mmCIF file of C-alpha atoms and ligand atoms in Angstrom:
data_model
loop_
_atom_site.group_PDB
_atom_site.id
_atom_site.type_symbol
_atom_site.label_atom_id
_atom_site.label_comp_id
_atom_site.label_asym_id
_atom_site.label_seq_id
_atom_site.Cartn_x
_atom_site.Cartn_y
_atom_site.Cartn_z
ATOM 1 C CA LYS F 21 4.422 -0.110 -18.259
ATOM 2 C CA LEU F 22 1.689 0.136 -15.785
ATOM 3 C CA LYS F 23 0.834 3.250 -14.626
ATOM 4 C CA LEU F 24 0.812 3.737 -10.669
ATOM 5 C CA GLY F 25 -0.637 6.536 -8.450
ATOM 6 C CA VAL F 26 0.501 6.473 -5.032
ATOM 7 C CA LEU F 27 -1.580 7.756 -2.493
ATOM 8 C CA ILE F 28 0.419 8.960 0.798
ATOM 9 C CA SER F 29 -0.558 10.819 4.112
ATOM 10 C CA GLY F 30 3.105 11.157 5.388
ATOM 11 C CA ARG F 31 6.810 10.112 5.693
ATOM 12 C CA GLY F 32 6.555 7.967 2.152
ATOM 13 C CA SER F 33 9.133 5.451 2.703
ATOM 14 C CA ASN F 34 7.195 3.155 1.118
ATOM 15 C CA LEU F 35 6.671 5.634 -1.788
ATOM 16 C CA GLN F 36 10.409 5.722 -1.870
ATOM 17 C CA ALA F 37 10.849 1.865 -2.119
ATOM 18 C CA LEU F 38 8.523 1.934 -5.159
ATOM 19 C CA ILE F 39 10.317 5.204 -6.534
ATOM 20 C CA ASP F 40 13.541 3.350 -6.252
ATOM 21 C CA ALA F 41 11.956 -0.095 -7.903
ATOM 22 C CA CYS F 42 10.808 1.936 -10.552
ATOM 23 C CA ALA F 43 14.020 3.574 -11.623
ATOM 24 C CA ALA F 44 15.221 -0.170 -12.604
ATOM 25 C CA PRO F 45 14.679 -0.265 -16.326
ATOM 26 C CA ASP F 46 12.999 -3.856 -16.421
ATOM 27 C CA PHE F 47 10.257 -2.779 -13.751
ATOM 28 C CA PRO F 48 7.102 -3.129 -15.461
ATOM 29 C CA ALA F 49 5.327 -0.096 -13.598
ATOM 30 C CA GLU F 50 6.138 3.821 -13.317
ATOM 31 C CA ILE F 51 4.762 6.154 -11.024
ATOM 32 C CA ALA F 52 2.332 8.422 -13.010
ATOM 33 C CA LEU F 53 1.214 10.569 -9.702
ATOM 34 C CA VAL F 54 2.130 10.578 -6.268
ATOM 35 C CA LEU F 55 -1.114 12.209 -4.550
ATOM 36 C CA SER F 56 -1.341 13.236 -0.778
ATOM 37 C CA ASN F 57 -4.261 14.490 1.518
ATOM 38 C CA LYS F 58 -1.741 16.398 3.262
ATOM 39 C CA ALA F 59 0.102 19.412 2.085
ATOM 40 C CA ASP F 60 3.028 18.765 4.287
ATOM 41 C CA ALA F 61 3.694 14.996 3.650
ATOM 42 C CA LEU F 62 7.127 14.602 3.496
ATOM 43 C CA GLY F 63 6.567 12.006 0.720
ATOM 44 C CA LEU F 64 5.682 14.796 -1.754
ATOM 45 C CA GLU F 65 9.277 16.045 -1.445
ATOM 46 C CA ARG F 66 10.589 12.641 -2.287
ATOM 47 C CA ALA F 67 8.625 12.517 -5.429
ATOM 48 C CA SER F 68 9.346 16.043 -6.835
ATOM 49 C CA GLY F 69 12.881 15.125 -5.715
ATOM 50 C CA ALA F 70 12.659 11.993 -8.329
ATOM 51 C CA GLY F 71 10.992 14.279 -10.799
ATOM 52 C CA ILE F 72 7.562 13.019 -10.505
ATOM 53 C CA ALA F 73 4.136 14.468 -10.568
ATOM 54 C CA THR F 74 2.346 15.425 -7.256
ATOM 55 C CA ALA F 75 -1.034 16.552 -6.118
ATOM 56 C CA VAL F 76 -2.385 17.519 -3.174
ATOM 57 C CA VAL F 77 -6.070 17.077 -2.275
ATOM 58 C CA SER F 78 -6.688 18.047 1.246
ATOM 59 C CA HIS F 79 -9.559 16.529 3.325
ATOM 60 C CA ARG F 80 -9.800 20.110 5.189
ATOM 61 C CA ASP F 81 -10.843 21.602 1.981
ATOM 62 C CA HIS F 82 -13.927 19.438 1.764
ATOM 63 C CA ALA F 83 -14.456 19.049 5.560
ATOM 64 C CA GLY F 84 -17.472 17.086 6.080
ATOM 65 C CA ASP F 85 -18.001 16.215 2.648
ATOM 66 C CA LYS F 86 -16.028 13.028 1.685
ATOM 67 C CA ALA F 87 -18.106 12.383 -1.303
ATOM 68 C CA ALA F 88 -16.252 15.775 -2.915
ATOM 69 C CA PHE F 89 -13.063 14.813 -1.414
ATOM 70 C CA GLU F 90 -12.890 11.441 -3.189
ATOM 71 C CA ALA F 91 -14.550 12.793 -6.495
ATOM 72 C CA ALA F 92 -11.517 15.509 -6.623
ATOM 73 C CA MET F 93 -9.086 12.447 -5.872
ATOM 74 C CA ASP F 94 -10.536 10.549 -8.648
ATOM 75 C CA ALA F 95 -10.690 12.823 -10.983
ATOM 76 C CA THR F 96 -6.805 13.763 -10.485
ATOM 77 C CA LEU F 97 -6.154 10.132 -10.594
ATOM 78 C CA ARG F 98 -7.955 9.711 -13.968
ATOM 79 C CA ASP F 99 -6.561 12.832 -15.357
ATOM 80 C CA ALA F 100 -3.012 11.577 -14.774
ATOM 81 C CA GLY F 101 -3.686 8.071 -16.594
ATOM 82 C CA VAL F 102 -3.369 6.050 -13.422
ATOM 83 C CA GLU F 103 -4.139 2.498 -13.925
ATOM 84 C CA LEU F 104 -3.458 1.120 -10.300
ATOM 85 C CA ILE F 105 -3.690 2.816 -7.280
ATOM 86 C CA CYS F 106 -1.273 1.993 -4.566
ATOM 87 C CA LEU F 107 -2.464 3.131 -1.089
ATOM 88 C CA ALA F 108 1.379 3.900 0.677
ATOM 89 C CA GLY F 109 0.396 5.121 4.626
ATOM 90 C CA PHE F 110 -2.754 6.803 3.298
ATOM 91 C CA MET F 111 -4.568 7.558 6.594
ATOM 92 C CA ARG F 112 -8.081 8.287 5.533
ATOM 93 C CA LEU F 113 -10.665 5.246 5.042
ATOM 94 C CA LEU F 114 -12.050 5.069 1.396
ATOM 95 C CA SER F 115 -15.536 4.796 0.683
ATOM 96 C CA PRO F 116 -17.465 2.056 -0.724
ATOM 97 C CA TRP F 117 -18.045 4.445 -3.888
ATOM 98 C CA PHE F 118 -14.390 5.358 -4.398
ATOM 99 C CA VAL F 119 -13.134 1.743 -3.496
ATOM 100 C CA GLY F 120 -15.667 0.243 -6.283
ATOM 101 C CA ARG F 121 -14.640 2.593 -9.008
ATOM 102 C CA TRP F 122 -11.362 1.280 -8.924
ATOM 103 C CA GLN F 123 -12.208 -2.301 -8.085
ATOM 104 C CA ASP F 124 -9.327 -4.495 -8.287
ATOM 105 C CA ARG F 125 -7.161 -1.465 -9.394
ATOM 106 C CA LEU F 126 -6.416 -0.803 -5.928
ATOM 107 C CA ILE F 127 -3.951 -2.147 -3.697
ATOM 108 C CA ASN F 128 -3.001 -1.384 0.049
ATOM 109 C CA ILE F 129 0.137 -2.218 2.285
ATOM 110 C CA HIS F 130 -0.733 -2.944 5.738
ATOM 111 C CA PRO F 131 1.926 -3.424 8.804
ATOM 112 C CA SER F 132 0.610 -7.009 10.123
ATOM 113 C CA LEU F 133 -0.107 -10.331 8.619
ATOM 114 C CA LEU F 134 -3.440 -10.202 7.996
ATOM 115 C CA PRO F 135 -6.264 -11.254 9.168
ATOM 116 C CA SER F 136 -4.513 -10.594 12.338
ATOM 117 C CA PHE F 137 -4.064 -7.051 13.592
ATOM 118 C CA LYS F 138 -6.478 -4.878 11.270
ATOM 119 C CA GLY F 139 -6.321 -1.048 12.143
ATOM 120 C CA LEU F 140 -4.043 0.904 13.968
ATOM 121 C CA ASP F 141 -1.028 0.561 16.500
ATOM 122 C CA THR F 142 -0.430 -3.024 14.599
ATOM 123 C CA HIS F 143 3.088 -3.391 16.297
ATOM 124 C CA GLN F 144 2.324 -2.784 19.846
ATOM 125 C CA ARG F 145 -0.814 -5.119 19.883
ATOM 126 C CA ALA F 146 1.420 -7.747 18.189
ATOM 127 C CA LEU F 147 3.759 -7.352 21.448
ATOM 128 C CA THR F 148 0.893 -7.494 23.569
ATOM 129 C CA THR F 149 -0.780 -10.564 22.021
ATOM 130 C CA GLY F 150 2.709 -12.315 22.017
ATOM 131 C CA VAL F 151 2.837 -13.701 18.472
ATOM 132 C CA ARG F 152 6.240 -14.769 17.462
ATOM 133 C CA PHE F 153 5.874 -14.004 13.841
ATOM 134 C CA HIS F 154 4.675 -10.467 12.771
ATOM 135 C CA GLY F 155 5.011 -8.722 9.146
ATOM 136 C CA CYS F 156 3.121 -6.971 6.647
ATOM 137 C CA THR F 157 0.489 -7.788 3.820
ATOM 138 C CA VAL F 158 -0.394 -6.224 0.213
ATOM 139 C CA HIS F 159 -3.816 -6.876 -0.656
ATOM 140 C CA PHE F 160 -6.355 -5.527 -3.128
ATOM 141 C CA VAL F 161 -8.858 -3.043 -1.134
ATOM 142 C CA ARG F 162 -12.431 -3.930 -0.322
ATOM 143 C CA PRO F 163 -14.883 -1.456 1.394
ATOM 144 C CA GLU F 164 -14.170 -3.309 4.812
ATOM 145 C CA MET F 165 -11.175 -1.812 6.382
ATOM 146 C CA ASP F 166 -8.002 -3.780 5.606
ATOM 147 C CA GLU F 167 -9.507 -6.641 4.024
ATOM 148 C CA GLY F 168 -9.250 -7.979 0.549
ATOM 149 C CA PRO F 169 -7.883 -10.612 -1.582
ATOM 150 C CA ILE F 170 -3.949 -10.868 -0.393
ATOM 151 C CA ILE F 171 -1.559 -10.532 -2.959
ATOM 152 C CA ALA F 172 1.744 -11.199 -1.192
ATOM 153 C CA GLN F 173 2.856 -11.438 2.678
ATOM 154 C CA ALA F 174 6.366 -10.917 4.551
ATOM 155 C CA ALA F 175 7.012 -12.485 8.111
ATOM 156 C CA VAL F 176 9.685 -10.886 10.320
ATOM 157 C CA PRO F 177 10.379 -12.703 14.123
ATOM 158 C CA VAL F 178 9.518 -10.927 17.165
ATOM 159 C CA LEU F 179 12.573 -11.103 19.281
ATOM 160 C CA PRO F 180 13.280 -11.007 22.628
ATOM 161 C CA GLY F 181 13.547 -7.290 23.788
ATOM 162 C CA ASP F 182 11.657 -5.897 21.206
ATOM 163 C CA ASP F 183 9.532 -2.697 21.598
ATOM 164 C CA ALA F 184 7.175 -1.430 19.044
ATOM 165 C CA ALA F 185 9.862 0.660 17.396
ATOM 166 C CA ARG F 186 12.172 -1.990 17.086
ATOM 167 C CA LEU F 187 9.537 -4.335 15.563
ATOM 168 C CA GLY F 188 7.928 -1.768 13.353
ATOM 169 C CA GLN F 189 11.416 -1.062 11.771
ATOM 170 C CA ARG F 190 11.958 -4.554 10.945
ATOM 171 C CA VAL F 191 8.426 -4.790 9.482
ATOM 172 C CA LEU F 192 9.224 -1.689 7.484
ATOM 173 C CA ASP F 193 12.333 -3.087 6.215
ATOM 174 C CA ALA F 194 10.149 -6.043 4.834
ATOM 175 C CA GLU F 195 7.712 -3.747 3.421
ATOM 176 C CA HIS F 196 9.992 -1.929 1.495
ATOM 177 C CA LYS F 197 10.691 -5.032 -0.190
ATOM 178 C CA LEU F 198 7.148 -6.561 -0.493
ATOM 179 C CA TYR F 199 5.391 -3.551 -2.216
ATOM 180 C CA PRO F 200 7.780 -3.709 -5.104
ATOM 181 C CA HIS F 201 7.255 -7.439 -5.406
ATOM 182 C CA ALA F 202 3.301 -7.037 -5.230
ATOM 183 C CA VAL F 203 3.307 -4.371 -7.680
ATOM 184 C CA ARG F 204 5.542 -6.517 -10.130
ATOM 185 C CA LEU F 205 3.268 -9.649 -9.708
ATOM 186 C CA ILE F 206 0.016 -7.292 -10.929
ATOM 187 C CA ALA F 207 2.054 -5.394 -13.501
ATOM 188 C CA GLU F 208 3.202 -8.821 -15.305
ATOM 189 C CA GLY F 209 -0.255 -9.789 -15.064
ATOM 190 C CA ARG F 210 0.462 -12.760 -12.498
ATOM 191 C CA ALA F 211 -1.748 -11.843 -9.776
ATOM 192 C CA ARG F 212 -5.290 -12.918 -10.741
ATOM 193 C CA ILE F 213 -8.378 -12.403 -8.670
ATOM 194 C CA ASP F 214 -10.136 -15.841 -8.170
ATOM 195 C CA GLY F 215 -13.069 -14.888 -5.853
ATOM 196 C CA ASP F 216 -11.820 -13.857 -2.065
ATOM 197 C CA LEU F 217 -8.363 -15.283 -3.273
ATOM 198 C CA VAL F 218 -5.455 -13.982 -5.345
ATOM 199 C CA ARG F 219 -3.925 -16.844 -7.611
ATOM 200 C CA ILE F 220 -0.389 -16.170 -8.506
ATOM 201 C CA GLU F 221 0.662 -17.476 -11.717
ATOM 202 C CA GLY F 222 4.020 -18.762 -12.849
ATOM 203 C CA PRO F 223 7.123 -18.867 -10.479
ATOM 204 C CA ALA F 224 8.166 -16.224 -8.188
ATOM 205 C CA PRO F 225 11.858 -16.408 -7.346
ATOM 206 C CA GLU F 226 12.348 -13.058 -6.597
ATOM 207 C CA LEU F 227 10.306 -13.971 -3.274
ATOM 208 C CA ALA F 228 12.477 -16.474 -2.120
ATOM 209 C CA ALA F 229 15.570 -13.851 -2.847
ATOM 210 C CA MET F 230 13.516 -11.452 -0.862
ATOM 211 C CA LEU F 231 13.412 -13.434 2.598
HETATM 212 C C1 GAR M 564 3.449 1.922 6.846
HETATM 213 O O1 GAR M 564 3.882 1.124 7.722
HETATM 214 C C2 GAR M 564 2.220 1.376 6.381
HETATM 215 O O2 GAR M 564 1.936 -0.357 6.220
HETATM 216 C C3 GAR M 564 1.275 1.896 7.456
HETATM 217 O O3 GAR M 564 1.805 2.868 7.617
HETATM 218 C C4 GAR M 564 3.202 3.103 7.560
HETATM 219 C C5 GAR M 564 3.517 4.178 6.276
HETATM 220 O O4 GAR M 564 5.043 4.434 6.415
HETATM 221 N N1 GAR M 564 0.030 2.051 6.854
HETATM 222 C C6 GAR M 564 -1.208 1.602 7.661
HETATM 223 O O5 GAR M 564 -0.916 1.789 8.886
HETATM 224 C C7 GAR M 564 -2.417 1.781 6.755
HETATM 225 N N2 GAR M 564 -3.657 1.660 7.553
HETATM 226 P P1 GAR M 564 5.406 5.532 4.862
HETATM 227 O O6 GAR M 564 4.853 6.522 4.831
HETATM 228 O O7 GAR M 564 6.833 5.605 5.507
HETATM 229 O O8 GAR M 564 5.387 4.367 4.121
#
């Protein structure tokens, strides 16, 4: 099974979705480590509750020294035998050094249909812009924020009366299905990077079932 390292900063509901997916015997990945940059992240409790190893590498312990912070994370992930890093609500921007070290083995989930709405506050910005569909994206990480080859996306409608919270919850429900789906594609070797694109090999019937 592909060994995952899940990086979190907070609540960890996407981590929970990955924990639940990995509990199925036929899922082709397992979580080797959950790493948080915040000691009080709720997601750490979810991991310990599921018997998964956890680590905290605090950016505050390396204040002003991003290189040292990232070197500590890198060493911790390597020691745990991590093969694929999944960013799941990890709210620190990673340097080109770190991204390069994990080239094509580092993925992120973002709460919008990229390339629309990079950055923060995506649900309010979708409402303000008046888009009729919103959603989430799983992509390979590149040094530029919220850029990189797209692995999978899920769209949700923007409905009359939505506020950012309601729309955000609809997107979050989609995220919880999308992230395990994307990890499965990679673990099965079916998401092949081809330049700036990801080619999906073979049928993906689980995607139809998801929507
Ligand atoms: C998720 O909506 C995720 O897409 C988003 O943060 C939330 C984390 O929730 N990520 C980003 O905004 C990355 N810039 P979670 O901790 O419950 O998974």
